[in-house]
Coordinates of C-alpha atoms and ligand atoms in Angstrom, one line a residue:
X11 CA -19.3 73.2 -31.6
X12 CA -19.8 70.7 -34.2
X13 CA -16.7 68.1 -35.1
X14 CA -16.4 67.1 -38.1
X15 CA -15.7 63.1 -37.6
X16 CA -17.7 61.1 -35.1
X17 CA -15.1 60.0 -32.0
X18 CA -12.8 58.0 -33.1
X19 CA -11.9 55.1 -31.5
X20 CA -15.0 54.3 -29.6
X21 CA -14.0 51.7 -27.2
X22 CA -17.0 52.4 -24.8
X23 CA -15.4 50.8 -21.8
X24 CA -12.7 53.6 -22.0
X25 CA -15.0 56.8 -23.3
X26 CA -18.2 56.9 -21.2
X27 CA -17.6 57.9 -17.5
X28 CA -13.7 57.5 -18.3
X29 CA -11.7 59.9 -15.9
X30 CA -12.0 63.5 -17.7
X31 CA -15.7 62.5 -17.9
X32 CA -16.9 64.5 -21.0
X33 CA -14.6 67.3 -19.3
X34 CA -13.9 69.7 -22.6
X35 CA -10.2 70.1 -23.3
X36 CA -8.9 73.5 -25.5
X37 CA -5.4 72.4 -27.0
X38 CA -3.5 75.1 -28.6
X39 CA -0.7 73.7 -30.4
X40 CA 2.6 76.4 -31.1
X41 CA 5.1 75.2 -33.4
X42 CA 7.4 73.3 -31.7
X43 CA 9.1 69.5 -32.9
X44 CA 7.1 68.2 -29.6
X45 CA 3.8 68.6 -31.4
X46 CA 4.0 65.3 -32.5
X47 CA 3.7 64.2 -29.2
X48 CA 0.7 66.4 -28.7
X49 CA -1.4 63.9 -31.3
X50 CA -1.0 61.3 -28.2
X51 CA -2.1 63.4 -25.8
X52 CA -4.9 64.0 -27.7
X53 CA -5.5 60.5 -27.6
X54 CA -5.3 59.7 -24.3
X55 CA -7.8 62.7 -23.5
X56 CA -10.6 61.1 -25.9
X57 CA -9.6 57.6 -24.2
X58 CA -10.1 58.7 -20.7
X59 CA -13.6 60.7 -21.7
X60 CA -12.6 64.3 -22.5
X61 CA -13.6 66.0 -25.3
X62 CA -10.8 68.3 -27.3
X63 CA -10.8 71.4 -29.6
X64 CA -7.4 72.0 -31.0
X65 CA -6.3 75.1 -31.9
X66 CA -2.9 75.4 -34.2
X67 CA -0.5 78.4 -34.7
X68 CA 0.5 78.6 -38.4
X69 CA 4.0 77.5 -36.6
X70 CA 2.4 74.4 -35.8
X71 CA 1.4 73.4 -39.2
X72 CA 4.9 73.2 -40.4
X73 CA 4.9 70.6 -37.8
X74 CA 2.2 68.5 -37.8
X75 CA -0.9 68.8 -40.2
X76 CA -4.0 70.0 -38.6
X77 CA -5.7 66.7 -40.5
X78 CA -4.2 64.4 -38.2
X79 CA -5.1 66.1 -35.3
X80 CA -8.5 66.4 -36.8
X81 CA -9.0 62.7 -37.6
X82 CA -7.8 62.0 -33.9
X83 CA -10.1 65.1 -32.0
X84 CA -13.4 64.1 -34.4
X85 CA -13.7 67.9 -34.7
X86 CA -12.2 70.0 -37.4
X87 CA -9.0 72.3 -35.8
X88 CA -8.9 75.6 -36.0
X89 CA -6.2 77.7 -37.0
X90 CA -7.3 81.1 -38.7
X91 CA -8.3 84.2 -37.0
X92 CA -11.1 85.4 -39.6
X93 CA -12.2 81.9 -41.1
X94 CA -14.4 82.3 -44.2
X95 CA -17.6 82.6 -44.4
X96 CA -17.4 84.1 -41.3
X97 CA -18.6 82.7 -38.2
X98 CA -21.8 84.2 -36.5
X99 CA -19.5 84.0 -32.7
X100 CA -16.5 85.9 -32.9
X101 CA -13.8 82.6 -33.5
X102 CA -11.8 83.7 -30.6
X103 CA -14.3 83.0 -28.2
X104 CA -16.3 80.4 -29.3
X105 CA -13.9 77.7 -28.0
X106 CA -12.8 80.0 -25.1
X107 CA -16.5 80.0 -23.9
X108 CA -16.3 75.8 -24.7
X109 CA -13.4 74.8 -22.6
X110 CA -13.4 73.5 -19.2
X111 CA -9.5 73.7 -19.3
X112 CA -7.1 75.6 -21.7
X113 CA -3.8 73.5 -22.4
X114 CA -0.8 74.5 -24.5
X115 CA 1.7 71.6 -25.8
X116 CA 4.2 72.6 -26.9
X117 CA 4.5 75.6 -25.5
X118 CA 7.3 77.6 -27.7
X119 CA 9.4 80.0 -25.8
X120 CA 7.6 82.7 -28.8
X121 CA 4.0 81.9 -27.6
X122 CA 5.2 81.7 -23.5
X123 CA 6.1 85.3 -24.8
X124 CA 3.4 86.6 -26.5
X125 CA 0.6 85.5 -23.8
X126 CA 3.1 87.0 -21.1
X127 CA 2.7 90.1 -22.9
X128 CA -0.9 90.1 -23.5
X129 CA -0.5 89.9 -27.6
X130 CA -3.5 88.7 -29.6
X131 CA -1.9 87.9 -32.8
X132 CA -3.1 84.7 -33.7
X133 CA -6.0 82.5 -33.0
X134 CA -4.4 80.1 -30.2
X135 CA -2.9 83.8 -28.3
X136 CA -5.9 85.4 -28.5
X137 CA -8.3 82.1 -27.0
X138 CA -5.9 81.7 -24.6
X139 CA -6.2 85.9 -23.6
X140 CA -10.2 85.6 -23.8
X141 CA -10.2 82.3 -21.4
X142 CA -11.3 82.6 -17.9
X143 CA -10.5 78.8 -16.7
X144 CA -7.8 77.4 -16.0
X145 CA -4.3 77.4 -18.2
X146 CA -2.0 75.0 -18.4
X147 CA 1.4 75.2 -20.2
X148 CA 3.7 72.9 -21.3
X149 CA 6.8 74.3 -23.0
X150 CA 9.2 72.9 -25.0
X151 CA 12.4 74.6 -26.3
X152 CA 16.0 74.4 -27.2
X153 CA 17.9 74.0 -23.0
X154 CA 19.5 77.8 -24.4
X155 CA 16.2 79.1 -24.8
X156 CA 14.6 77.7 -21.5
X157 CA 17.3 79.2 -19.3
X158 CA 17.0 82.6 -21.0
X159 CA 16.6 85.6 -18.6
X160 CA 13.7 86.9 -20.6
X161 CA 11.9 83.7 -21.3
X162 CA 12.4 83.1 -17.2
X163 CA 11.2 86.0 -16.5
X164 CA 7.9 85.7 -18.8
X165 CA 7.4 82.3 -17.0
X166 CA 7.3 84.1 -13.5
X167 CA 5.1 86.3 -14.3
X168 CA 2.4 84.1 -15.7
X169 CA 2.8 82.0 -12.6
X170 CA 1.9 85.3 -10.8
X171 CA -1.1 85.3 -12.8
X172 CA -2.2 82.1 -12.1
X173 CA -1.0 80.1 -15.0
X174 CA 0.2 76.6 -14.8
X175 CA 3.6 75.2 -15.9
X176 CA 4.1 71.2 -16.6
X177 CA 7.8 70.5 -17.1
X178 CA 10.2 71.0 -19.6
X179 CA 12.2 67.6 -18.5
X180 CA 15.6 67.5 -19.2
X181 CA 16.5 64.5 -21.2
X182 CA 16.5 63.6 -25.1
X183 CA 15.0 66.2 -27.0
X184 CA 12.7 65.5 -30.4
X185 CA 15.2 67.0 -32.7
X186 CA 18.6 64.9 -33.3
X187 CA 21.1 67.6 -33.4
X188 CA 19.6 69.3 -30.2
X189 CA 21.9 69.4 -27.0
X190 CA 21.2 68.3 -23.6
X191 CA 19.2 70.4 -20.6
X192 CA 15.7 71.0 -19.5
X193 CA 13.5 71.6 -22.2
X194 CA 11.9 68.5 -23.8
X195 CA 8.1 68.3 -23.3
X196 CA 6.7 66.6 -20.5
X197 CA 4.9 62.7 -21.4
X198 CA 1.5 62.7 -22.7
X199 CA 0.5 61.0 -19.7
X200 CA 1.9 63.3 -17.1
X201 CA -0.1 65.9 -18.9
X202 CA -3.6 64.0 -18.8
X203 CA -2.5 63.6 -15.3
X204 CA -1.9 67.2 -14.3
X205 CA -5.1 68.4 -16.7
X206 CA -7.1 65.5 -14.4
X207 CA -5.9 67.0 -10.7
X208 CA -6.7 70.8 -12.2
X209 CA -9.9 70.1 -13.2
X210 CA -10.8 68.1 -10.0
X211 CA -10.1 70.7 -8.0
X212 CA -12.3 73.2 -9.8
X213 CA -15.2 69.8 -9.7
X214 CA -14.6 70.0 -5.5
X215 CA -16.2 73.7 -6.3
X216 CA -18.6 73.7 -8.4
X217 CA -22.1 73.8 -7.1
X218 CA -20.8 75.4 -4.2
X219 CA -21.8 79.1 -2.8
X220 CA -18.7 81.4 -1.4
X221 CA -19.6 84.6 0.1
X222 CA -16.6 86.8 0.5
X223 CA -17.0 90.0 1.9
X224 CA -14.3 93.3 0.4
X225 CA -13.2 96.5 1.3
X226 CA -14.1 99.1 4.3
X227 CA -17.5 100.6 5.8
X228 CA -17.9 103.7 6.2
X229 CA -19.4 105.0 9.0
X230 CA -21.5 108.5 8.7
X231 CA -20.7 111.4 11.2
X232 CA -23.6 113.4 9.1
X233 CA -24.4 114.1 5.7
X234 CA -21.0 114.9 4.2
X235 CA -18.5 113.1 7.1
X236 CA -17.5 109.7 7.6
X237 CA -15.0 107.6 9.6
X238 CA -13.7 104.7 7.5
X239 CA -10.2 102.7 6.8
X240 CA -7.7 101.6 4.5
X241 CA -8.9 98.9 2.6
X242 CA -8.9 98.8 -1.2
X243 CA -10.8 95.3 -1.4
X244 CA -8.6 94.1 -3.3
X245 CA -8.0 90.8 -0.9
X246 CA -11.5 90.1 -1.1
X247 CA -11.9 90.8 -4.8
X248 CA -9.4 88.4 -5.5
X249 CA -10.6 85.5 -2.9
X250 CA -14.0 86.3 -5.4
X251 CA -12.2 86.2 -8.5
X252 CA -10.1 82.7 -7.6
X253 CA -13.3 81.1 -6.5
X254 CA -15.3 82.2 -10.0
X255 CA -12.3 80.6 -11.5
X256 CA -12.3 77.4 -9.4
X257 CA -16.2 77.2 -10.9
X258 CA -17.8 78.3 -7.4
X259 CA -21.2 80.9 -7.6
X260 CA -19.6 83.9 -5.7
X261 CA -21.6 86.9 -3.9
X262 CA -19.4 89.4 -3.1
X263 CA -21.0 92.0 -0.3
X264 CA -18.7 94.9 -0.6
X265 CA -17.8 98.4 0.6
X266 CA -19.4 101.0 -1.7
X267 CA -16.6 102.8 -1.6
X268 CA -14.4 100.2 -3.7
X269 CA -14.2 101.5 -7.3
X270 CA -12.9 98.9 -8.7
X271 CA -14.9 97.2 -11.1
X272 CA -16.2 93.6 -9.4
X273 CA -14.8 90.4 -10.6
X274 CA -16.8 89.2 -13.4
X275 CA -19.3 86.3 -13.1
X276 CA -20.1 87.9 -9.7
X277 CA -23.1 88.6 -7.9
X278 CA -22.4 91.9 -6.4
X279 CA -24.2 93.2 -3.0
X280 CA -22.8 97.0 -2.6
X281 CA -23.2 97.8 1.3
X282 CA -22.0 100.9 3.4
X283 CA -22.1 100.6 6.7
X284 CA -21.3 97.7 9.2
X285 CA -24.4 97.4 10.3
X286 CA -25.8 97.2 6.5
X287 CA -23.1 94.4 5.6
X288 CA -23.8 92.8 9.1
X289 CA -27.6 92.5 7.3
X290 CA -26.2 91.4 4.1
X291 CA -24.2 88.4 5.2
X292 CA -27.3 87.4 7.2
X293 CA -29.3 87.7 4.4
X294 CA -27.0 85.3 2.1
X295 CA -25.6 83.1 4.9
X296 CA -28.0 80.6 4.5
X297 CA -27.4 79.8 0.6
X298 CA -23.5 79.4 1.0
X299 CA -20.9 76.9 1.6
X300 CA -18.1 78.8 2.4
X301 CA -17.9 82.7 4.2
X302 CA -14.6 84.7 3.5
X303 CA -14.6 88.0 5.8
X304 CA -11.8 89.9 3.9
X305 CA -13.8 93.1 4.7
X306 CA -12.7 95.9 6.8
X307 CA -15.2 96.1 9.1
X308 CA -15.6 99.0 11.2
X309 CA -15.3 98.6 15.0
X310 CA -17.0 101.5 16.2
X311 CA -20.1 103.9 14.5
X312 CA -21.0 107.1 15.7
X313 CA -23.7 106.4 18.2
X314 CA -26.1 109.3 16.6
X315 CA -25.2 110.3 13.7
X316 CA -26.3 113.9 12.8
X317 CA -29.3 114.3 10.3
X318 CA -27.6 117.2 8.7
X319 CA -24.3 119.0 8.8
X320 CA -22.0 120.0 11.4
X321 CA -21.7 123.2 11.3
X322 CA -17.9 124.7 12.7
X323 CA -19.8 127.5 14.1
X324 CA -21.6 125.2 16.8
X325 CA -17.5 124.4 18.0
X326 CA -16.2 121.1 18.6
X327 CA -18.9 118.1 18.4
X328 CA -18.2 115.6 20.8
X329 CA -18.2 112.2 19.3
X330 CA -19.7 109.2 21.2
X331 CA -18.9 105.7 19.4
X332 CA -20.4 102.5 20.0
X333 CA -19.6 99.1 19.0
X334 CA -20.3 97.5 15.5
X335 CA -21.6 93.8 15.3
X336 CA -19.1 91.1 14.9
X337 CA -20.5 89.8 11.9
X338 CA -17.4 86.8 11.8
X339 CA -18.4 86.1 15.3
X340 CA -22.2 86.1 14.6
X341 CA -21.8 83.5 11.4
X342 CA -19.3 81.5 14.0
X343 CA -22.6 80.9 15.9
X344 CA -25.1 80.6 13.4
X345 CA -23.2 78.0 11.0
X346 CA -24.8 74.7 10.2
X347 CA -23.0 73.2 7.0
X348 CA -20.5 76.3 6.0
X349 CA -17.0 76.7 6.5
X350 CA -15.2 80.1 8.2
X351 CA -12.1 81.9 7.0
X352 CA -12.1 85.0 8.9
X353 CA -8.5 87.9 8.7
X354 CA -7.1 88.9 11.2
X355 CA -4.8 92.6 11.1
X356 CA -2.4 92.5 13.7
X357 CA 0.8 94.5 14.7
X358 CA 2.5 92.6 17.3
X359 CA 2.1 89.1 18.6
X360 CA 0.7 88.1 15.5
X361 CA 0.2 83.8 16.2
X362 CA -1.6 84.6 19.6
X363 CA -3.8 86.9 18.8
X364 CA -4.9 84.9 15.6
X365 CA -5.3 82.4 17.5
X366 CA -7.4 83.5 20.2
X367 CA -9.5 85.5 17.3
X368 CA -10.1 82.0 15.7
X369 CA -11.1 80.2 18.6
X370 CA -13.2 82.9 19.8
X371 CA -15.0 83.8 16.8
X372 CA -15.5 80.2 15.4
X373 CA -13.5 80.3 12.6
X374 CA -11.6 77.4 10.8
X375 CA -9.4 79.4 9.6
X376 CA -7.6 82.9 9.9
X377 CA -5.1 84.5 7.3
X378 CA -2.8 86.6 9.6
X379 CA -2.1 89.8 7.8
X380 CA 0.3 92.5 9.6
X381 CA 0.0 95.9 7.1
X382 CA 3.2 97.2 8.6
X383 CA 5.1 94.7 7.1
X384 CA 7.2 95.2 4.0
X385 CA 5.1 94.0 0.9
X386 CA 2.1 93.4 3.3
X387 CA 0.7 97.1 3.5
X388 CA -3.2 98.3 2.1
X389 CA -4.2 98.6 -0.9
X390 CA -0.5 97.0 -2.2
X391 CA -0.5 94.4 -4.7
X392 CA 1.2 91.8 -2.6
X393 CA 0.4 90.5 0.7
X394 CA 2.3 88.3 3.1
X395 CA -0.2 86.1 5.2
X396 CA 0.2 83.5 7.4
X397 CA -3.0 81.0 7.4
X398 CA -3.6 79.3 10.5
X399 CA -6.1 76.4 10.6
X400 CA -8.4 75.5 13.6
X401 CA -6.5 72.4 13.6
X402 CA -3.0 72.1 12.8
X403 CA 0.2 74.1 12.1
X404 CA 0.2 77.9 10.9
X405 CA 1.4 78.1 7.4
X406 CA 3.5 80.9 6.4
X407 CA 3.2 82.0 2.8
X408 CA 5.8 84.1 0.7
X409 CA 5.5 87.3 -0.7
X410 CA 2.7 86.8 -3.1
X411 CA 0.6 88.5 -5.1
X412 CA -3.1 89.0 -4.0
X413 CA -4.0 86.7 -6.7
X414 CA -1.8 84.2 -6.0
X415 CA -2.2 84.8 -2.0
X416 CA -6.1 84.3 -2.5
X417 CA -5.5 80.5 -4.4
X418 CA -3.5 79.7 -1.1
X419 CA -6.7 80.7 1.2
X420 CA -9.2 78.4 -1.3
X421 CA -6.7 75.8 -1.1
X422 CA -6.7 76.1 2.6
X423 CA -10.4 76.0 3.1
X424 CA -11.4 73.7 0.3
X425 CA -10.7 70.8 3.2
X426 CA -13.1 72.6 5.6
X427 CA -16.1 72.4 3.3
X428 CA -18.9 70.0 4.0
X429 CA -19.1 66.9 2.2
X430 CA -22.0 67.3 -0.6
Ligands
CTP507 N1 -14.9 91.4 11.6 C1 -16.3 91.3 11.5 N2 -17.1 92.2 12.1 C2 -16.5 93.3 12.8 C3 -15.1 93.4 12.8 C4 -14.3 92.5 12.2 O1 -16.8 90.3 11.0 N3 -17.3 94.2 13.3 C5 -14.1 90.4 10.9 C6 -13.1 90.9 9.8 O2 -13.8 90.9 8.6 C7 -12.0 89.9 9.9 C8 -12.0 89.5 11.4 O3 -13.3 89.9 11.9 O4 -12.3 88.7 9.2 C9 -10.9 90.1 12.2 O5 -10.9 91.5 12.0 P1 -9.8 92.4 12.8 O6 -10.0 93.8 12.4 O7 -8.4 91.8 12.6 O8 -10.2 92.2 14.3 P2 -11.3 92.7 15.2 O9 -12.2 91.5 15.5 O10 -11.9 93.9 14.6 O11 -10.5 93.0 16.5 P3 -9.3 94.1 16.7 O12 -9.5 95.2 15.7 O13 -9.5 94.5 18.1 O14 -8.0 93.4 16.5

């Protein structure tokens, strides 16, 4: 995108190699008395290196006037949902293709609302629907509007979603007349802080390879028959997801039998049986930094399966299992630089068995899952795991969502990757 001033302010000891590091900043701006304070943030992003693009409601305007925000970006701000001429990119995603990071100040309790629902009324709500990276609110509002049921309850579920909240503070608020209680904007500088630590965590990722594998095997009886399990994939699919998010190059070696559609931005390795992903994984192992086994993996295969069907008139076929491979085990054995989260389903004595599957399949780390557990069951949206390391304490994590549940794991492994 081309700005229409150079950078202002070009003290070169502070731009080049400054903390955000030519790290490119989307600012939505929502009409709220703290936009003012917004022109300081975007300040302090050009100071410490970033680049911004800010977007304004028509709200916002009232506010603050997109010039000044223009003069202190260097880039003209965009505001209108069909610009003329028209642009050859549809507007909407030509700055959410840009951004590194997506950042809301002020956050009004009408735009909190609007993304929570999914609307797409404006140019900031529909960037910030179309953006894949990560999202960072900061809301400002009247105290009565903050502690609103339905404005707490839009706040919970973006945070489900993976959204991120900085502040409101409680303390003076912009406008004179306004009464005490949380809602004034959090400081420009806590703001450049918090956009800093998100984007070094996705920095710690990229350039890495995670293979995660999803879903069940199926194993064939004959043509028509199989034996299989539960799993939806939907662990694994979000591990995938939250690690194309984090900037990482996923391949994700799932059960044909998940219909899903894969996360985007994934390279997608459809496998049936055990043995096939068992091939799969050794195929990619070498190429990644990091292997999630979220699949389902059959324990047993028929030992011979039939070429065609069996028939009912030929009675009861006898079946004769043997064991799969233990591809977690296998990588456990083969690893030079790549870290191991394995799963491990249990029932009863969930800590010991965990942790006699991670030390004997060579794991640094196992998310305990029991599927009999309230809010833990297949295929459900939530999951309660408990992630214990190779070295230290087990952790026990809420009810979360799989989403939400998958950031945990990353988090988790991120310290068990090599050094680069
Ligand atoms: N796993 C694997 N290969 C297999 C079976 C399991 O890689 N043939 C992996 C799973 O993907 C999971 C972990 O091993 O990450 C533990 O799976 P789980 O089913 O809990 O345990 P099993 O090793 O299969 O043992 P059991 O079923 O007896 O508890």
């Amino acid at each position: 995108m081309t700005g229409i001033a150079d950078n202002i302010d070009q003290d070169p000891t502070s731009t080049i190699a400054g903390r955000l590091d030519r790290r490119r900043v989307i600012l939505a701006v929502t009409g709220g008395i703290a936009a003012y304070k917004s022109c300081h943030l975007v300040r302090e992003i050009i100071r410490a290196g970033g680049e911004v693009q800010v977007l304004m409601t028509d709200a916002a305007t009232r506010f603050v006037a997109p010039l000044t925000f223009a003069t202190l970006s260097g880039k003209e701000v965009l505001t209108e949902m069909f610009p003329e001429p028209p642009p050859a990119d549809p507007i909407h995603l030509t700055p959410a293709r840009w951004g590194h990071i997506l950042v809301v100040a002020p956050a009004t309790a009408n735009f909190i609302g609007r993304l929570a629902g999914g609307l797409a009324d404006d140019l900031p709500s529909t960037v910030a629907l179309a953006f894949q990276g990560p999202i960072l609110l900061a809301p400002a509002m009247n105290p009565r509007l903050w502690t609103s049921p339905a404005v707490q309850d839009n706040i919970e579920q973006l945070s489900r979603r993976g959204v991120n909240f900085i502040g409101p503070e409680e303390g003076e608020m912009g406008g004179v007349h306004e009464e005490p209680g949380p809602g004034r904007m959090s400081e420009p500088d806590s703001i450049l802080n918090r956009i800093e630590g998100l984007l070094a965590d996705r920095s710690r990722w990229q350039d890495r390879t995670v293979l995660v594998t999803s879903g069940p095997t199926i194993e064939p009886l004959d043509p028509v028959r199989f034996l299989s399990n539960r799993s939806s994939g939907r662990m694994g699919d979000a591990v995938a997801r939250q690690a194309i998010l984090r900037g990482a190059e996923v391949i994700l070696i799932r059960g044909k039998a998940v219909a899903a559609p894969p996360p985007d931005g994934v390279e997608l390795v459809e496998v049936e049986t055990a043995a096939e992903m068992s091939a799969a994984v050794k195929a990619h192992f070498d190429r990644c930094d990091l292997l999630v086994m979220a699949a389902a993996v059959a324990d047993w295969t028929p030992e011979s399966p039939h070429a065609s069907k069996l028939k009912k008139i030929d009675g009861i076929p006898e079946l004769t299992l043997c064991q799969t491979e233990d591809i977690l085990a296998w990588a456990g054995s083969h690893r030079s630089r790549q870290a191991i989260v394995g799963f491990a389903l249990e029932t009863d004595d969930h800590l010991e068995k965990a942790g006699l599957k991670l030390a004997s399949k060579g794991a640094d780390l196992i998310a305990l899952n029991d599927p009999t557990r309230p809010h833990s069951a297949f295929g459900g949206e939530t999951v309660r795991l408990t992630l214990v390391p190779r070295d230290g304490e087990p952790e026990e994590l809420p009810t979360l969502t799989k989403r939400e549940a998958a950031d945990r794991l990353l988090e988790a492994a991120q310290r068990f990757l090599s050094a680069q």
